[in-house]
GROMACS .gro file of C-alpha atoms in nm:
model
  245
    1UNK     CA    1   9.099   0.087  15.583
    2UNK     CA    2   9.040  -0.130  15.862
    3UNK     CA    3   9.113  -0.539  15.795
    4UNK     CA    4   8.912  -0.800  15.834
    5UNK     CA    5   8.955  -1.095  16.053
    6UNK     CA    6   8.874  -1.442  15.951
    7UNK     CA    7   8.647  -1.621  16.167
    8UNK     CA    8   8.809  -1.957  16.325
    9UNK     CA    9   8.663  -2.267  16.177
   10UNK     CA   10   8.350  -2.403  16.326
   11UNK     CA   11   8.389  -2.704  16.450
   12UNK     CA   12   8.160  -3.021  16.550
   13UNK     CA   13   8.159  -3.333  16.717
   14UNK     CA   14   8.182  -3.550  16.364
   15UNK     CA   15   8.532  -3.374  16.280
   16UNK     CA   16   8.686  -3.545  16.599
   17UNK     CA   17   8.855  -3.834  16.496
   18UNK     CA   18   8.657  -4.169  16.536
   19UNK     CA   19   8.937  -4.358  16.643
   20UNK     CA   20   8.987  -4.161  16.938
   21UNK     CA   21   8.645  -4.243  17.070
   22UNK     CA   22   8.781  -4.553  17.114
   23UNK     CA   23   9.053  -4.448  17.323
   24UNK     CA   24   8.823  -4.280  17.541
   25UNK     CA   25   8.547  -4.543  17.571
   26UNK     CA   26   8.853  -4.773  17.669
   27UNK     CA   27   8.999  -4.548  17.934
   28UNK     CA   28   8.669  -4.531  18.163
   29UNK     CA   29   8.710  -4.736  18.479
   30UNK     CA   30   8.303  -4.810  18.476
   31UNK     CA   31   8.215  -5.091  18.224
   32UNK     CA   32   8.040  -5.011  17.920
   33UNK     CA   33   7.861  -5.182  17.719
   34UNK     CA   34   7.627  -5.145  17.370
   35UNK     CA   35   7.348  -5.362  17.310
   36UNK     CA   36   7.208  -5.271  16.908
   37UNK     CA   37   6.828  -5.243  16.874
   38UNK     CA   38   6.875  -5.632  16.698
   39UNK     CA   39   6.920  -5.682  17.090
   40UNK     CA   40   7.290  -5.817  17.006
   41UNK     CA   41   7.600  -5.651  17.197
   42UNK     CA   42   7.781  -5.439  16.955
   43UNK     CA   43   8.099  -5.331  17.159
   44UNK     CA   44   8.256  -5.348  17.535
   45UNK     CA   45   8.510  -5.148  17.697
   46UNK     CA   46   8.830  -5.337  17.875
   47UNK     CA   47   8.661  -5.256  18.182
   48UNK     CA   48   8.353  -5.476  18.062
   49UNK     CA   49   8.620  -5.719  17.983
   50UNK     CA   50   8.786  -5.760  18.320
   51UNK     CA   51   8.474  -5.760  18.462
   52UNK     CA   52   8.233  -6.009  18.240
   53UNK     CA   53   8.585  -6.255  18.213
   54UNK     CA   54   8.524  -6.233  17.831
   55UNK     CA   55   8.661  -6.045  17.544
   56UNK     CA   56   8.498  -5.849  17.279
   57UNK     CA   57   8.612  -6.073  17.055
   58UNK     CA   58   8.380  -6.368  17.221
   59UNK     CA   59   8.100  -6.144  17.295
   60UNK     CA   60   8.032  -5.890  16.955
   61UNK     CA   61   7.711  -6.006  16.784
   62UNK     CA   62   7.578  -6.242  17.014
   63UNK     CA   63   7.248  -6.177  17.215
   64UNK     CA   64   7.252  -6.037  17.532
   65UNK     CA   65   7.014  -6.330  17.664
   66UNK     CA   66   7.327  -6.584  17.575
   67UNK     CA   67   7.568  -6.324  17.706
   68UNK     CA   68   7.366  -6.255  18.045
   69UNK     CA   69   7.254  -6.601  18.101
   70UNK     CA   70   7.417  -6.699  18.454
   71UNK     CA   71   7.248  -6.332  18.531
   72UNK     CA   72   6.873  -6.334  18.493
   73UNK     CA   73   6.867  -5.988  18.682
   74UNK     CA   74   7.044  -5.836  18.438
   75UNK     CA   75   6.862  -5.986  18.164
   76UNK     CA   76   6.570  -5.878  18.397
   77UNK     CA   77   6.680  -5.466  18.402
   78UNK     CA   78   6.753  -5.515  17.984
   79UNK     CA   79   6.402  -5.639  17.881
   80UNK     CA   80   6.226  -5.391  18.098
   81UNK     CA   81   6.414  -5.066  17.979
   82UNK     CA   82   6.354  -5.210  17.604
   83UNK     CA   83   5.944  -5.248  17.713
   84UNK     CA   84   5.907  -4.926  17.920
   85UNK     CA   85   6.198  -4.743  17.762
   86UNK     CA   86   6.313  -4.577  18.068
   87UNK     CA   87   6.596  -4.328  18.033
   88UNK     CA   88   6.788  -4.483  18.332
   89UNK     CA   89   6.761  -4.837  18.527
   90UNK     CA   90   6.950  -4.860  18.801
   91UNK     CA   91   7.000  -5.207  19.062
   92UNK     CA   92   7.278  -5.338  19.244
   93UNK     CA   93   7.361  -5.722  19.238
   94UNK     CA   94   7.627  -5.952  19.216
   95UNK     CA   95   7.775  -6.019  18.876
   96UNK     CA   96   7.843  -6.442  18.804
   97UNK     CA   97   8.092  -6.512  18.533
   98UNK     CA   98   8.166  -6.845  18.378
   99UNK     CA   99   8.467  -6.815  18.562
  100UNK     CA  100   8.273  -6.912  18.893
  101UNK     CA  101   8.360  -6.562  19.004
  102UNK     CA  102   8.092  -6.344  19.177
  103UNK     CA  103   8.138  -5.974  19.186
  104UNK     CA  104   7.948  -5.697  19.341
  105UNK     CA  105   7.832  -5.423  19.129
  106UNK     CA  106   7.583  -5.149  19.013
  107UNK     CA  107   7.426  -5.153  18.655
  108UNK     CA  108   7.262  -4.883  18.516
  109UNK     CA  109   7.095  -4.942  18.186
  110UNK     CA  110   7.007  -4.644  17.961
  111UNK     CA  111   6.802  -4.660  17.579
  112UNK     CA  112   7.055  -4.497  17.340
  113UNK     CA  113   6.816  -4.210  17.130
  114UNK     CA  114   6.914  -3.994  16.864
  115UNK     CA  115   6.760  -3.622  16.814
  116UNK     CA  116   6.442  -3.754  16.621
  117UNK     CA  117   6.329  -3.985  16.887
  118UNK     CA  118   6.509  -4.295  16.693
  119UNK     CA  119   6.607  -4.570  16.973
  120UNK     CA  120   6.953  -4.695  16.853
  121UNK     CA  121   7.007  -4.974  17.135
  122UNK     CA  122   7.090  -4.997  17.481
  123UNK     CA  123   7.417  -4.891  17.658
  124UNK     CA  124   7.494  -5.045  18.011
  125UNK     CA  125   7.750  -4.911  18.256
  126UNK     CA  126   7.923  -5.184  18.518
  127UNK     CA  127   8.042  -5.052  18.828
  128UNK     CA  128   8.247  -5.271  19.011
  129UNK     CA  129   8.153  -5.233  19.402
  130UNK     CA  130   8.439  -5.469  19.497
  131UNK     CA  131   8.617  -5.250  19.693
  132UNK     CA  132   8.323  -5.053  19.858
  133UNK     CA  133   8.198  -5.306  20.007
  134UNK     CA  134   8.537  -5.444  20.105
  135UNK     CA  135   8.597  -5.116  20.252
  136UNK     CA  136   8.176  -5.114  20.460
  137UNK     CA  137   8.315  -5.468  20.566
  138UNK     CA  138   8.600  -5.356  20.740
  139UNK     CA  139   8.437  -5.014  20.900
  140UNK     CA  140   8.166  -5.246  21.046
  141UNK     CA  141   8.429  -5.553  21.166
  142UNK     CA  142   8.633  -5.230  21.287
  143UNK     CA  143   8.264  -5.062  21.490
  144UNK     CA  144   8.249  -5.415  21.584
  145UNK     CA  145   8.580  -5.458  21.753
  146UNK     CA  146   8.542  -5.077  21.913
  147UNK     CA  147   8.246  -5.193  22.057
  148UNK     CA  148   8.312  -5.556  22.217
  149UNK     CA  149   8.659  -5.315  22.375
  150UNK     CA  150   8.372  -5.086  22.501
  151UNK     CA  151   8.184  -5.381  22.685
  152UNK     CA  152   8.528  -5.555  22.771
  153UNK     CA  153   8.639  -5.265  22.961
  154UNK     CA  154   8.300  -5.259  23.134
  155UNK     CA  155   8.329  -5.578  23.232
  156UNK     CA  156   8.740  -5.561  23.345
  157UNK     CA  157   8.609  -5.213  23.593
  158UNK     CA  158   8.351  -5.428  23.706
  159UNK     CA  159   8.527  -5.749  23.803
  160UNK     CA  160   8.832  -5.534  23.908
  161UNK     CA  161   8.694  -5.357  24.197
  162UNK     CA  162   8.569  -5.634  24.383
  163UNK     CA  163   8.839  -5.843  24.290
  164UNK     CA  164   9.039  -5.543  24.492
  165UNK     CA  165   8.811  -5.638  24.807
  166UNK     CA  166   8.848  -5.979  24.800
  167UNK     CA  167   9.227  -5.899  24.825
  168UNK     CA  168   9.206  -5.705  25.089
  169UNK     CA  169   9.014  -5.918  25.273
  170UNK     CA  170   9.254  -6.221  25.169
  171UNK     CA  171   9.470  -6.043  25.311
  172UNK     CA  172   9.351  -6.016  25.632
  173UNK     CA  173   9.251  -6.360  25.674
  174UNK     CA  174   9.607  -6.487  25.638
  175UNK     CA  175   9.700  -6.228  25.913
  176UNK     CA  176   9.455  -6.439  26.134
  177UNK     CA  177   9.541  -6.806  25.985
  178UNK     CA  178   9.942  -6.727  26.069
  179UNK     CA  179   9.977  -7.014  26.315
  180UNK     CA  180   9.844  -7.253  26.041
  181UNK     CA  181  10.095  -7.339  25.750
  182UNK     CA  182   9.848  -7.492  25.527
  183UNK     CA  183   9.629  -7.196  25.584
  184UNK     CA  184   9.910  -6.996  25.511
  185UNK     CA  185   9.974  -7.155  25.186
  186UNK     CA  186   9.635  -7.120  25.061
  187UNK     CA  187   9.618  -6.776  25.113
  188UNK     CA  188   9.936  -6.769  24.895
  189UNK     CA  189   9.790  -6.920  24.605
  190UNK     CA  190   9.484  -6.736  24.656
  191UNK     CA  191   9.694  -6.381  24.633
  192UNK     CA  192   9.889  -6.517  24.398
  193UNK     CA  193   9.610  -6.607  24.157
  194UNK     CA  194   9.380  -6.264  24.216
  195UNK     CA  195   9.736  -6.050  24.115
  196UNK     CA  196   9.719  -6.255  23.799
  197UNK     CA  197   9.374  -6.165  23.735
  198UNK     CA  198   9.427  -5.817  23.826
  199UNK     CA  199   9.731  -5.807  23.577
  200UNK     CA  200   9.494  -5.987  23.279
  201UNK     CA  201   9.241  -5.734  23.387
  202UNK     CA  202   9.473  -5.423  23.352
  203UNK     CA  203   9.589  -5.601  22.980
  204UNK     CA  204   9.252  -5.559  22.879
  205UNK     CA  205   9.170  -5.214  22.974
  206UNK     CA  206   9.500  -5.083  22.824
  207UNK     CA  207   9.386  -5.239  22.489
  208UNK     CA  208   9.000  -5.113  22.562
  209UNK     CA  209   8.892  -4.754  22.471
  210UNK     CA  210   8.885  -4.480  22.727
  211UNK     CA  211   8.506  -4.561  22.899
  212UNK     CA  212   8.246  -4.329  22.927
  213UNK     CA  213   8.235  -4.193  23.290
  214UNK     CA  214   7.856  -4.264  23.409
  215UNK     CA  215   7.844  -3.973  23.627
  216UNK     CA  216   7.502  -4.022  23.911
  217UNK     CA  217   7.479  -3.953  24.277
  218UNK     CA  218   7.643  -4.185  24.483
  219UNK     CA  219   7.679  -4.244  24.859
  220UNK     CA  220   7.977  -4.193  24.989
  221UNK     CA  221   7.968  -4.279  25.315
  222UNK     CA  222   7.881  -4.633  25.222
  223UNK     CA  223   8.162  -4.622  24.992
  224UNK     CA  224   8.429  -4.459  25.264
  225UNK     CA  225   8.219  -4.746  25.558
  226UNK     CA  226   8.364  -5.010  25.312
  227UNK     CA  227   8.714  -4.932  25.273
  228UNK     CA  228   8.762  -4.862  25.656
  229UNK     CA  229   8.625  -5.209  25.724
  230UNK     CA  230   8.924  -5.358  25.511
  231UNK     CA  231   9.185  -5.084  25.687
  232UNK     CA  232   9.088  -5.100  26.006
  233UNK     CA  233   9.292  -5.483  26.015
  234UNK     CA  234   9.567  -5.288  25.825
  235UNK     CA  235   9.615  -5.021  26.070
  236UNK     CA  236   9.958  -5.016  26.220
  237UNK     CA  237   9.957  -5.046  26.594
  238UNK     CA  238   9.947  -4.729  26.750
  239UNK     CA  239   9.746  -4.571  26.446
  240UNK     CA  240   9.418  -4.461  26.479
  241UNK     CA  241   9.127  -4.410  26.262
  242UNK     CA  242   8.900  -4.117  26.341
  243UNK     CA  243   8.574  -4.150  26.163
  244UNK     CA  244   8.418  -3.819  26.073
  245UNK     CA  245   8.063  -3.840  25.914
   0.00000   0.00000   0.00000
């Protein structure tokens, strides 16, 4: 005769053990936080804590008005889920303490409602934005940066390549001022001071980003026309240039 097999216990939510909802309410990283239909705050996680710079201890039983009062907006969110009874309010803001600190975060403010339609309070949830917007802060300081290197190496190619003509043609003007000393000497200096902008120059494209190539038609015989008229002074005796185009 077959046996027959006892059925495991049913179990619901009111045999878990109420001081382990404590545990758990305590463990969330979000702020919580239950406001009683008297409109009085009945109990705050340690994340509510941290955040609000006050302990449960200070805060159980008193109004949410006196709790909330350097934060109208939040008093502001409260009143109108208690008039409308929406099921979720949601606003971001900064969060003032008595503390003098001021910390970004995101409420959202929920009626608390049992099965028949009984509203029990409010509950409000904290999320500290601290570090998000620490993080946004440094992503746009970092697009920033990217994008000053982008115009700085812009501006180093185009200073650069004149810069290389007015070399060369330094160059050949101390070739032609040879029987003058002081002429001589200012050339010097002048050399001397476009190699020192040409090494600044290459500093700053080696820290820049790669640049985007602007490719467009371009005409290179008057390119080629202009280096020839700086190598033509350059040209070893003997050497000649034969011009093709």
């Amino acid at each position: 005769m077959p046996t027959k097999k006892n059925s495991p216990p049913t179990r619901t939510p009111t045999d878990f053990p109420a001081h382990h909802w404590d545990h758990i309410l305590s463990s969330i990283e979000e702020g919580l936080l239950v406001i009683d239909q008297t409109q009085v705050i009945r109990f705050l996680n340690a994340a509510a804590e941290q955040l609000l710079g006050l302990s449960q201890a200070h805060l159980f039983a008193h109004p949410y008005r006196e709790a909330f009062a350097l934060n109208p907006w939040i008093v502001d969110i409260i009143e109108r889920t208690i008039t409308f009874g929406a099921r979720a309010t949601a606003s971001e803001g900064m969060l003032q303490t008595r503390l003098s600190r001021s910390t970004p975060i995101r409420l959202s403010c929920s009626p608390i409602i049992t099965g028949e339609g009984t509203a029990l309070g409010l509950v409000l949830v904290f999320y500290d934005l601290a570090h998000q917007k620490e993080f946004q802060k440094e992503e746009q300081e970092a697009t920033h940066l990217a994008q000053l290197g982008v115009i700085a190496a812009g501006l180093a190619h185009e200073i650069k390549n004149p810069l290389a003509g007015i070399r060369g043609a330094t160059q050949l003007l101390q070739r032609k001022v040879l029987h003058d000393p002081s002429a001589v000497e200012y050339t010097t200096v002048m050399l001397r001071e476009i190699d020192r902008l040409n090494g600044l120059l290459q500093q700053l494209l080696q820290l820049s980003p790669t640049p985007h190539l602007d490719r467009r038609p371009q005409n290179v015989h008057k390119i080629l026309a202009e280096v020839l008229l700086l190598e033509r002074e350059t040209t070893p005796k003997g050497a000649k240039i034969i011009q093709e185009f």
